Coordinates of C-alpha atoms in Angstrom, one line a residue:
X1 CA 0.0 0.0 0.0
X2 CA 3.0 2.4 0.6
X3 CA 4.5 1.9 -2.8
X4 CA 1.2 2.6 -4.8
X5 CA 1.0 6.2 -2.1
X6 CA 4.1 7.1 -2.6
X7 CA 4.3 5.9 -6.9
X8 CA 1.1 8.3 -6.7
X9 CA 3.6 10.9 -5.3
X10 CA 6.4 10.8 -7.8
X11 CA 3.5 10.7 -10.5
X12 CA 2.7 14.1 -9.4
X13 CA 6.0 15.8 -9.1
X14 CA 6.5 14.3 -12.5
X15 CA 3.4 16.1 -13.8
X16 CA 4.4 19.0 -12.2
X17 CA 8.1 18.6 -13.6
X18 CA 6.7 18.2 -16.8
X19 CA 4.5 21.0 -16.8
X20 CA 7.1 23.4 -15.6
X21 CA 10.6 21.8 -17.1
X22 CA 9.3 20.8 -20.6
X23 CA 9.0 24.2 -21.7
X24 CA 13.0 24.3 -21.6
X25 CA 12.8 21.7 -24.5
X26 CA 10.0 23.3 -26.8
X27 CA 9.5 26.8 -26.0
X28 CA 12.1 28.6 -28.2
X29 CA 10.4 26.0 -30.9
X30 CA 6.9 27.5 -30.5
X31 CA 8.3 31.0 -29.5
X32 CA 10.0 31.0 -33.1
X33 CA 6.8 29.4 -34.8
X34 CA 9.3 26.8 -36.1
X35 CA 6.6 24.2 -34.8
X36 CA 2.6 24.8 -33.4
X37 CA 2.0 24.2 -29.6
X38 CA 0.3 21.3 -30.1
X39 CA 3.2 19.7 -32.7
X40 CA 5.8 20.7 -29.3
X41 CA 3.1 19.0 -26.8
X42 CA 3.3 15.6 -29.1
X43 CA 7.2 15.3 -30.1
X44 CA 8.1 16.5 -26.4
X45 CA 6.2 14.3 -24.5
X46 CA 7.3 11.0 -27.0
X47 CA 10.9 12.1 -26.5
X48 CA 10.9 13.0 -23.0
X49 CA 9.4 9.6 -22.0
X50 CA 12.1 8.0 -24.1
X51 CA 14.9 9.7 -22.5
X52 CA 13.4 9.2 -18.4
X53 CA 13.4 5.4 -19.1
X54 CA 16.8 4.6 -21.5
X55 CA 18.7 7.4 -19.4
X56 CA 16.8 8.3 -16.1
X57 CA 19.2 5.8 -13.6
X58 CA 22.2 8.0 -13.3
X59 CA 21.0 11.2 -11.8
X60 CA 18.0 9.0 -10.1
X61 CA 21.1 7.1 -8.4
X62 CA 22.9 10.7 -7.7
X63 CA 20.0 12.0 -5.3
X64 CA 18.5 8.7 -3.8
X65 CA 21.8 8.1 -2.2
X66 CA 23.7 11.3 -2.2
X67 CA 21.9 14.1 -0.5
X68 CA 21.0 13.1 2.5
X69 CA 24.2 11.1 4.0
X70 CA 22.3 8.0 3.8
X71 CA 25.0 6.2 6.6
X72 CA 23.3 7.8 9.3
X73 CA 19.7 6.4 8.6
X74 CA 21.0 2.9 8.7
X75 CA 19.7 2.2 12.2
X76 CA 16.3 4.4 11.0
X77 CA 15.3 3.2 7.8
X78 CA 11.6 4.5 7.9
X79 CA 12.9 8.2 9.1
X80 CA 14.0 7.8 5.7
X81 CA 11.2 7.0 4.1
X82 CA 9.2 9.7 6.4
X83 CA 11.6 12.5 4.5
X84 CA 11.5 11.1 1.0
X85 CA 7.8 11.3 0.9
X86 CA 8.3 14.5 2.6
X87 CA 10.4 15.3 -0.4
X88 CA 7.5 14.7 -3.0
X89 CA 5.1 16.4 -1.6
X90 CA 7.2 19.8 -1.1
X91 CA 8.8 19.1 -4.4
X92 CA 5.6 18.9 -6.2
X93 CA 3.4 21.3 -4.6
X94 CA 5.8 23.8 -5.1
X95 CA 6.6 23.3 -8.8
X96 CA 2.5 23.3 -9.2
X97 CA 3.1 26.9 -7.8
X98 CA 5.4 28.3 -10.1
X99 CA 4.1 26.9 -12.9
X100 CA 0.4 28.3 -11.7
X101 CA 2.4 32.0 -12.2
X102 CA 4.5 30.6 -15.3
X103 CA 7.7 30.8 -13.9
X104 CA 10.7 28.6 -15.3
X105 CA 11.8 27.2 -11.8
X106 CA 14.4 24.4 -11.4
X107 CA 13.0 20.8 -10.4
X108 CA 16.8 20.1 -9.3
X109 CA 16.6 23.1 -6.4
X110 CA 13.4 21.7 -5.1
X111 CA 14.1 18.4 -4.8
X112 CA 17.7 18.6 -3.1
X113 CA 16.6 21.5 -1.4
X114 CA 13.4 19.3 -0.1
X115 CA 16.0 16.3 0.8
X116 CA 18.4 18.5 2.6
X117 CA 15.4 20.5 4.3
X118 CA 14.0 17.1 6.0
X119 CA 17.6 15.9 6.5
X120 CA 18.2 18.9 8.7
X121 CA 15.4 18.7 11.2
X122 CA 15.9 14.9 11.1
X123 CA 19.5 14.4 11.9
X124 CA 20.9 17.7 12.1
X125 CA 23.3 19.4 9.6
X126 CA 25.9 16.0 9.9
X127 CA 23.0 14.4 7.9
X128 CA 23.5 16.1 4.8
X129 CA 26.1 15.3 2.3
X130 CA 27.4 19.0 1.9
X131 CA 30.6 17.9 -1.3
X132 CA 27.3 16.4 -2.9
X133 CA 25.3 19.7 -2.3
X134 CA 28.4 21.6 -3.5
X135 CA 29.0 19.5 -6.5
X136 CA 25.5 19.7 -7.3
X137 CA 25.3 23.8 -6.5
X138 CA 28.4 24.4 -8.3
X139 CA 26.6 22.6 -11.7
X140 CA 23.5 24.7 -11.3
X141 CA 26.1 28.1 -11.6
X142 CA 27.6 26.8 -14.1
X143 CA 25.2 25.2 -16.6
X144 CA 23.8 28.7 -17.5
X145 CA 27.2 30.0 -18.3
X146 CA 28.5 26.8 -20.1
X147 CA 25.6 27.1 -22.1
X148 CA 25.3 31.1 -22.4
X149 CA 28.8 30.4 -23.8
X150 CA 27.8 27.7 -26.5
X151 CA 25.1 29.4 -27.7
X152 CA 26.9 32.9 -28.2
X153 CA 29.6 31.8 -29.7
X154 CA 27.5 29.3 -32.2
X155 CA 25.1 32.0 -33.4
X156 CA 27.7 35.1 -33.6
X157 CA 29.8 33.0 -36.1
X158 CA 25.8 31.9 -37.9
X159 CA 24.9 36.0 -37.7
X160 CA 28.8 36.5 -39.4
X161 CA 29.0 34.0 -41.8
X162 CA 25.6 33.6 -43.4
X163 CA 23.1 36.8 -41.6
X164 CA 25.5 39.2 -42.5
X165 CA 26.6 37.9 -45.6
X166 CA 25.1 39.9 -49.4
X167 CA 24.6 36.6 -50.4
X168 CA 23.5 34.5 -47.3
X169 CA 21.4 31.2 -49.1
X170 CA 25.3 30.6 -51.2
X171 CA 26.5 30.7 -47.8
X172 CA 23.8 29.0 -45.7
X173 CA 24.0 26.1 -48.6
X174 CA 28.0 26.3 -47.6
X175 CA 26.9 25.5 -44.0
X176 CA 24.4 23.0 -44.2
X177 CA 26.9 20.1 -43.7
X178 CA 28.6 21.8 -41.2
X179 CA 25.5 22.6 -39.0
X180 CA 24.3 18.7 -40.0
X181 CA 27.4 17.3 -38.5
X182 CA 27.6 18.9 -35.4
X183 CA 23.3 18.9 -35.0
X184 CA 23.7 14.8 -34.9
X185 CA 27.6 14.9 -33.9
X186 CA 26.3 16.5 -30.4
X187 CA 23.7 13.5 -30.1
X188 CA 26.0 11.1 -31.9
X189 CA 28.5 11.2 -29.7
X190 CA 26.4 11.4 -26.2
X191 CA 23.3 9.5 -26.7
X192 CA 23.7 6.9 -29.6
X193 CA 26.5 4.6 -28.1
X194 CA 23.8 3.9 -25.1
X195 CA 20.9 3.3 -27.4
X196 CA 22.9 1.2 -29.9
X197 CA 24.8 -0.8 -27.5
X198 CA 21.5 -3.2 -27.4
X199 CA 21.9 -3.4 -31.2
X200 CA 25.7 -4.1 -30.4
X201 CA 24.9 -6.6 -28.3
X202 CA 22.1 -8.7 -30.6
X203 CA 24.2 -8.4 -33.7
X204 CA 27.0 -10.2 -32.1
X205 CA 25.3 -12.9 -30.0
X206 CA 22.8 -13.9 -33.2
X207 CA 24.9 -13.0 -36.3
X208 CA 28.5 -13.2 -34.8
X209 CA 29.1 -9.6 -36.2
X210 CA 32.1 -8.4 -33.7
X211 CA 31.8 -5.1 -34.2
X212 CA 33.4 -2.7 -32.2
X213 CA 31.4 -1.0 -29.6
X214 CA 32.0 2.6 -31.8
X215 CA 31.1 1.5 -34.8
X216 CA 27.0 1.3 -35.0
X217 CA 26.9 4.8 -33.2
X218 CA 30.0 6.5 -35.9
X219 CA 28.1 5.1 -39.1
X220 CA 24.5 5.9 -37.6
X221 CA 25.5 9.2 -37.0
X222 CA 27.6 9.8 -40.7
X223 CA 24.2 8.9 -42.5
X224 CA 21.8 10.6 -40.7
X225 CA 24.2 13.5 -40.9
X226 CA 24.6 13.0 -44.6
X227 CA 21.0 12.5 -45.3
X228 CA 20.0 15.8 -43.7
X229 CA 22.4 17.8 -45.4
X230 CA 21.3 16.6 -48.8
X231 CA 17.7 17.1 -47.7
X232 CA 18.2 20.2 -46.5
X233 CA 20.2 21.0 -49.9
X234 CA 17.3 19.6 -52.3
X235 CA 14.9 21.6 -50.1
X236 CA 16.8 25.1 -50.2
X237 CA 17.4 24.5 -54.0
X238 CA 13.8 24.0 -54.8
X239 CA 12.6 27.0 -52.3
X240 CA 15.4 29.3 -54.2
X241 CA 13.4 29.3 -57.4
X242 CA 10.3 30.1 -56.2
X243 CA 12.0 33.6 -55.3
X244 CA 11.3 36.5 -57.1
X245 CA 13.7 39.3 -57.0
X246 CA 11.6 41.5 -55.0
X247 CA 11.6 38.9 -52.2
X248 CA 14.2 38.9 -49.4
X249 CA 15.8 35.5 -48.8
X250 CA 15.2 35.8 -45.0
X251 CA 12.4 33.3 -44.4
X252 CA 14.3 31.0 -46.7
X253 CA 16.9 30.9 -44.2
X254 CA 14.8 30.7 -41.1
X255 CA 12.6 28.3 -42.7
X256 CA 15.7 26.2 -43.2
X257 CA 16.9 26.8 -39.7
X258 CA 13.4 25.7 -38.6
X259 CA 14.3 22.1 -39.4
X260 CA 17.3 22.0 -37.4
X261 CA 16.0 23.8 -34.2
X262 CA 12.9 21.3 -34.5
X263 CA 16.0 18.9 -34.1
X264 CA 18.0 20.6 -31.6
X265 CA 14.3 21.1 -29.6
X266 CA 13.9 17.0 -30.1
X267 CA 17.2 17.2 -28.4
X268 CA 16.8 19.0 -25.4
X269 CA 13.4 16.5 -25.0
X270 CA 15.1 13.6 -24.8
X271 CA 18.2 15.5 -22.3
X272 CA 15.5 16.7 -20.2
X273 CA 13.7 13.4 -19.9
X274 CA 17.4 11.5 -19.2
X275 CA 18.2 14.1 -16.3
X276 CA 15.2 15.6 -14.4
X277 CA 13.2 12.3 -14.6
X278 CA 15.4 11.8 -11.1
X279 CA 14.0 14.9 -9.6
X280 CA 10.5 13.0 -9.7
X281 CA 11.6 8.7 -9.1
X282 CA 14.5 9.2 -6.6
X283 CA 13.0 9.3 -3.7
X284 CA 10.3 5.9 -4.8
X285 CA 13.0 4.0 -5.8
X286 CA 14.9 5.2 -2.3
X287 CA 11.6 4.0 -0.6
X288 CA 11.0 0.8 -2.8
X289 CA 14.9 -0.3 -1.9
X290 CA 13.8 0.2 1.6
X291 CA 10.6 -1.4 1.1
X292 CA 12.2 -4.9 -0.5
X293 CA 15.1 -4.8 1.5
X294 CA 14.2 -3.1 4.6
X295 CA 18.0 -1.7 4.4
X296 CA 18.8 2.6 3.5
X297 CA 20.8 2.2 0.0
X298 CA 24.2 3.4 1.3
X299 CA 26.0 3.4 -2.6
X300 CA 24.5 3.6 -6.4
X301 CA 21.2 1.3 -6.5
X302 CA 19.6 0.0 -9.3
X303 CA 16.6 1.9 -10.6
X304 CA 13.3 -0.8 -11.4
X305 CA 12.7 -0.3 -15.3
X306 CA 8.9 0.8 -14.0
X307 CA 9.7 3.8 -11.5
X308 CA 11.2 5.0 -14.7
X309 CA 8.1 4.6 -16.4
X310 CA 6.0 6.1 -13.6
X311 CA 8.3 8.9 -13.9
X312 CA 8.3 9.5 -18.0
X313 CA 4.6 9.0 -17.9
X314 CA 4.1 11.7 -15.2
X315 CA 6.1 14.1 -17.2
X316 CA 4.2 13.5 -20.1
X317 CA 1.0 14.2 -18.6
X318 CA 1.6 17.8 -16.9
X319 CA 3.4 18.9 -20.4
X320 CA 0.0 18.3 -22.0
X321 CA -1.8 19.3 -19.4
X322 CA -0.5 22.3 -17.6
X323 CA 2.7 23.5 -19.9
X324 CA 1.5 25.9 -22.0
X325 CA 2.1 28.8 -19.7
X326 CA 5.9 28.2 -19.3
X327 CA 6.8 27.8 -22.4
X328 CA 5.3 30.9 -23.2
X329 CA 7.5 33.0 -20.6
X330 CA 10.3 31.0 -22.1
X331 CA 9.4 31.3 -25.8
X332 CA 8.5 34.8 -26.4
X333 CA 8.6 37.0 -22.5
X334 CA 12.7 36.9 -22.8
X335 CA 13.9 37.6 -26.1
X336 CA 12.1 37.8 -29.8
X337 CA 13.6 34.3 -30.7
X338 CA 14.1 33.7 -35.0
X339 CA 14.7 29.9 -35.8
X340 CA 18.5 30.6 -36.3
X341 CA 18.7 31.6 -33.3
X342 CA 16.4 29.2 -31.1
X343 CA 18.5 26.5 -33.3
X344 CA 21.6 27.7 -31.4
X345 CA 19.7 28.1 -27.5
X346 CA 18.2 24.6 -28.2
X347 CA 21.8 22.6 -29.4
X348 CA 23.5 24.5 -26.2
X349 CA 21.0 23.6 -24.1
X350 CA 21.3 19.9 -24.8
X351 CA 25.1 19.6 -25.2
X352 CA 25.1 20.5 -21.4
X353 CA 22.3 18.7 -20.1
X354 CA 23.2 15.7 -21.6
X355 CA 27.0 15.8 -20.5
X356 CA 25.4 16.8 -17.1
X357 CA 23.6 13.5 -17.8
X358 CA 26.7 11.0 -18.7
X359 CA 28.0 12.1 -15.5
X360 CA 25.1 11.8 -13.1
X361 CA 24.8 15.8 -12.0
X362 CA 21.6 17.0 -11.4
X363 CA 21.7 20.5 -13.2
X364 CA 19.1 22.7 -14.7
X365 CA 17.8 22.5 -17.5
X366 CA 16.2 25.7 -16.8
X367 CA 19.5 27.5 -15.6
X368 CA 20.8 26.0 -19.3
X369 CA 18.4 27.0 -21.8
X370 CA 18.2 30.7 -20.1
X371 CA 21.4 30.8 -20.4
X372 CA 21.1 30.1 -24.0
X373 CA 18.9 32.8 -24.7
X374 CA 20.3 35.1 -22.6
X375 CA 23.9 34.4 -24.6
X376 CA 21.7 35.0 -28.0
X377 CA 20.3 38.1 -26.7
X378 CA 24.0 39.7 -25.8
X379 CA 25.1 38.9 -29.8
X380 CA 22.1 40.0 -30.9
X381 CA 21.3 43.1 -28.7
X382 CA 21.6 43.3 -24.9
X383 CA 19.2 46.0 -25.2
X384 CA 16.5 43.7 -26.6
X385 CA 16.6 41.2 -23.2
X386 CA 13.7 41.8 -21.2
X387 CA 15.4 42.5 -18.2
X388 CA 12.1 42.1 -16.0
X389 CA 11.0 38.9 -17.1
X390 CA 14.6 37.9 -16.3
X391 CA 14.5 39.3 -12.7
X392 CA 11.4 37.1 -11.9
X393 CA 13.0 33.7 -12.9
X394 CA 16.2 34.7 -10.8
X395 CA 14.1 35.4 -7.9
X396 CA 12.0 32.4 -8.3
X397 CA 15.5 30.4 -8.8
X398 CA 17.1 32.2 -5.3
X399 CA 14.4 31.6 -3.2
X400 CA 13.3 27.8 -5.2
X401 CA 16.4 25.8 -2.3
X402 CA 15.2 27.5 0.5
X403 CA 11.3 27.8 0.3
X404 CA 11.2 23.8 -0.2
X405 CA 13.5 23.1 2.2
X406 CA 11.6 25.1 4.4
X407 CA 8.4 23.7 3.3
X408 CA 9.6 19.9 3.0
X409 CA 11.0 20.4 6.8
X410 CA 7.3 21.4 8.0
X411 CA 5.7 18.4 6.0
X412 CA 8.2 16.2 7.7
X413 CA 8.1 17.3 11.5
X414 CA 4.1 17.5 11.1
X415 CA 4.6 13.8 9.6
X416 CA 6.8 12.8 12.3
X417 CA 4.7 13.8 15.2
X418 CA 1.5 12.3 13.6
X419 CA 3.1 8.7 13.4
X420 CA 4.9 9.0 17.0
X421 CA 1.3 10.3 18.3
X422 CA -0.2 7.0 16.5
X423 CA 2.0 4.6 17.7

């Protein structure tokens, strides 16, 4: 009976999460028209779900077992399991807040600030893993800038070499290949050797192909690259005639660069899914290990294939549900976005969520994708960034850590002195 309370919990943080985070994947997509709302709300939520179950265990691993230092629950297991539901319920009610006013908050803040919070009033300060915390901290002020980074330097050589060229669709044609190879060279190199090593595996065993672990991934990603770039090629080609001299080739262009943020946006989906799926299922599958083995998981433990499919469904739902509001604030309140330039926010965006990913940190994908934009708008025009839009999601990201913390250690003492009242 826990398990199905507490499954019931994640499911709704995951809603939440998916309501409030998924606009980080699609709302420069919509913002730029390069796809409808409804287009996003499909491709985000099939993507998302993919990445939560084939890359949801690392980070879901990272905060089950190292934010609260789990050593000192040993002789308390169900103090434990008193603070992790503690965790989902301030977790989720306060990303249902945020997303209620359409702010872009971070999923990562509430949840280790929620585990840290109960921790605290549990155990005391010696009860929280503070190099974890710093680890983790550290990632959230550095994503934004990583990614700021990425995406300013990607569109001011775009805005150089093709925007502010006379004769930008000879020079975009130029590019294509380029911007095909690193588009799928980015995922290529992340994602594909995970979600080919299956392939790998089923080639060798039933064909006894021994191919090197590198080599499915390195060929997948040379075709795919090649077959955009022609497409892209036959596509420009056949627009260019249609062009009359009085036209300007401008929505050529962005039309072109449509396609490959719609890529970039799948992108960020699937990064999303694979990282901030463990803001939602940690603290289940800290409870389930608890549950089967009546033992606190003191190292990495091994995430059941159906907590990351409570969690990918539960994100799925609150996107279709609740997430048009935030990807509005992100989509259009910031910064006018084009498709060029939403190409180059998405692609930095999901180079560092899904290193972030690789290596189990819980970051923001929040922190990342403003910091996208925001690195846009400086090339662009500092001028243009709507500086008061901005000032909200900062506040809402200072104040995300210590209002659930704050609000998961009240759930958890009220919890606490109910069940010691009841027994």
């Amino acid at each position: 009976m826990l398990i199905i309370i507490v499954a019931l919990l994640a499911f709704y943080v995951a809603w939440n999460l998916g309501a409030n985070d998924v606009a980080n994947a699609m709302g420069t997509s919509v913002g730029s028209k390069a796809v409808t709302l409804k287009q996003a709300l499909i491709i985000a939520g099939v993507l998302e779900f993919t990445g939560a179950v084939l890359f949801g265990q690392e980070v879901s691993q990272t905060l089950a077992t190292q934010i609260a230092n789990p050593a000192l629950f040993v002789d308390a297991p169900q103090i434990l399991v008193t603070g992790m539901v503690s965790v989902l319920l301030a977790g989720g009610l306060w990303l249902q807040i945020a997303t209620s006013w359409g702010l872009p908050v971070s999923s990562s803040h509430a949840v280790v600030g929620a585990i840290a919070g109960f921790s605290w009033v549990a155990l005391g300060l010696e009860a929280i893993d503070w190099f974890s915390i710093g680890k983790i901290t550290l990632g959230w002020i550095v994503t934004p800038v990583i990614s700021g980074l990425i995406a300013a330097l990607l569109y001011s050589q775009i805005k150089r070499w093709i925007l502010d060229q006379p004769n930008q669709l000879a020079q975009l044609s130029e590019w294509i290949p380029w911007l095909s190879a690193l588009l799928l060279g980015v995922f290529g190199v992340i994602v594909l050797p995970t979600l080919t090593q299956g392939i790998t595996t089923f080639l060798t065993e039933q064909f006894g192909l021994n191919l090197p672990a590198h080599d499915i991934p390195i060929i997948t990603g040379i075709v795919a690259a090649v077959g955009l770039t022609f497409y892209s090629w036959r596509d420009l080609n056949s627009q260019t005639h249609k062009l009359t001299n009085s036209q300007t080739p401008l929505p050529l262009i962005e039309r072109t660069f449509g396609r490959y943020q719609l890529l970039s946006a799948c992108f960020v989906a699937f990064a999303h899914g694979s990282n901030d799926v463990g803001n939602a299922i940690a603290p289940l599958a800290a409870i389930a290990y608890i549950n089967s083995t009546g033992r606190v998981p003191l190292n990495g433990i091994t995430i059941p294939i159906w907590i990351l499919v409570v969690g990918g469904a539960g994100i799925v739902g609150g996107l279709a549900v609740w997430g048009k509001k935030v990807i509005a604030t992100i989509g259009e309140s910031i910064i006018t976005l084009q498709p060029s330039s939403g190409f180059c926010a998405e692609l930095a965006t999901a180079t560092t969520i899904l290193l972030a990913s690789r290596i189990g940190l819980p970051v923001s994908t929040s922190h990342a994708l403003v910091g996208g934009v925001v690195g846009i708008g400086l090339v662009q025009n500092a001028k243009s960034l709507q500086f008061k839009t901005l000032q909200g999601i900062g506040a809402a990201w200072l104040v995300t850590v210590p209002l659930s913390a704050a609000l998961c250690a009240t759930i958890f003492s009220i919890a606490r002195l109910v069940t010691e009242n009841a027994n």
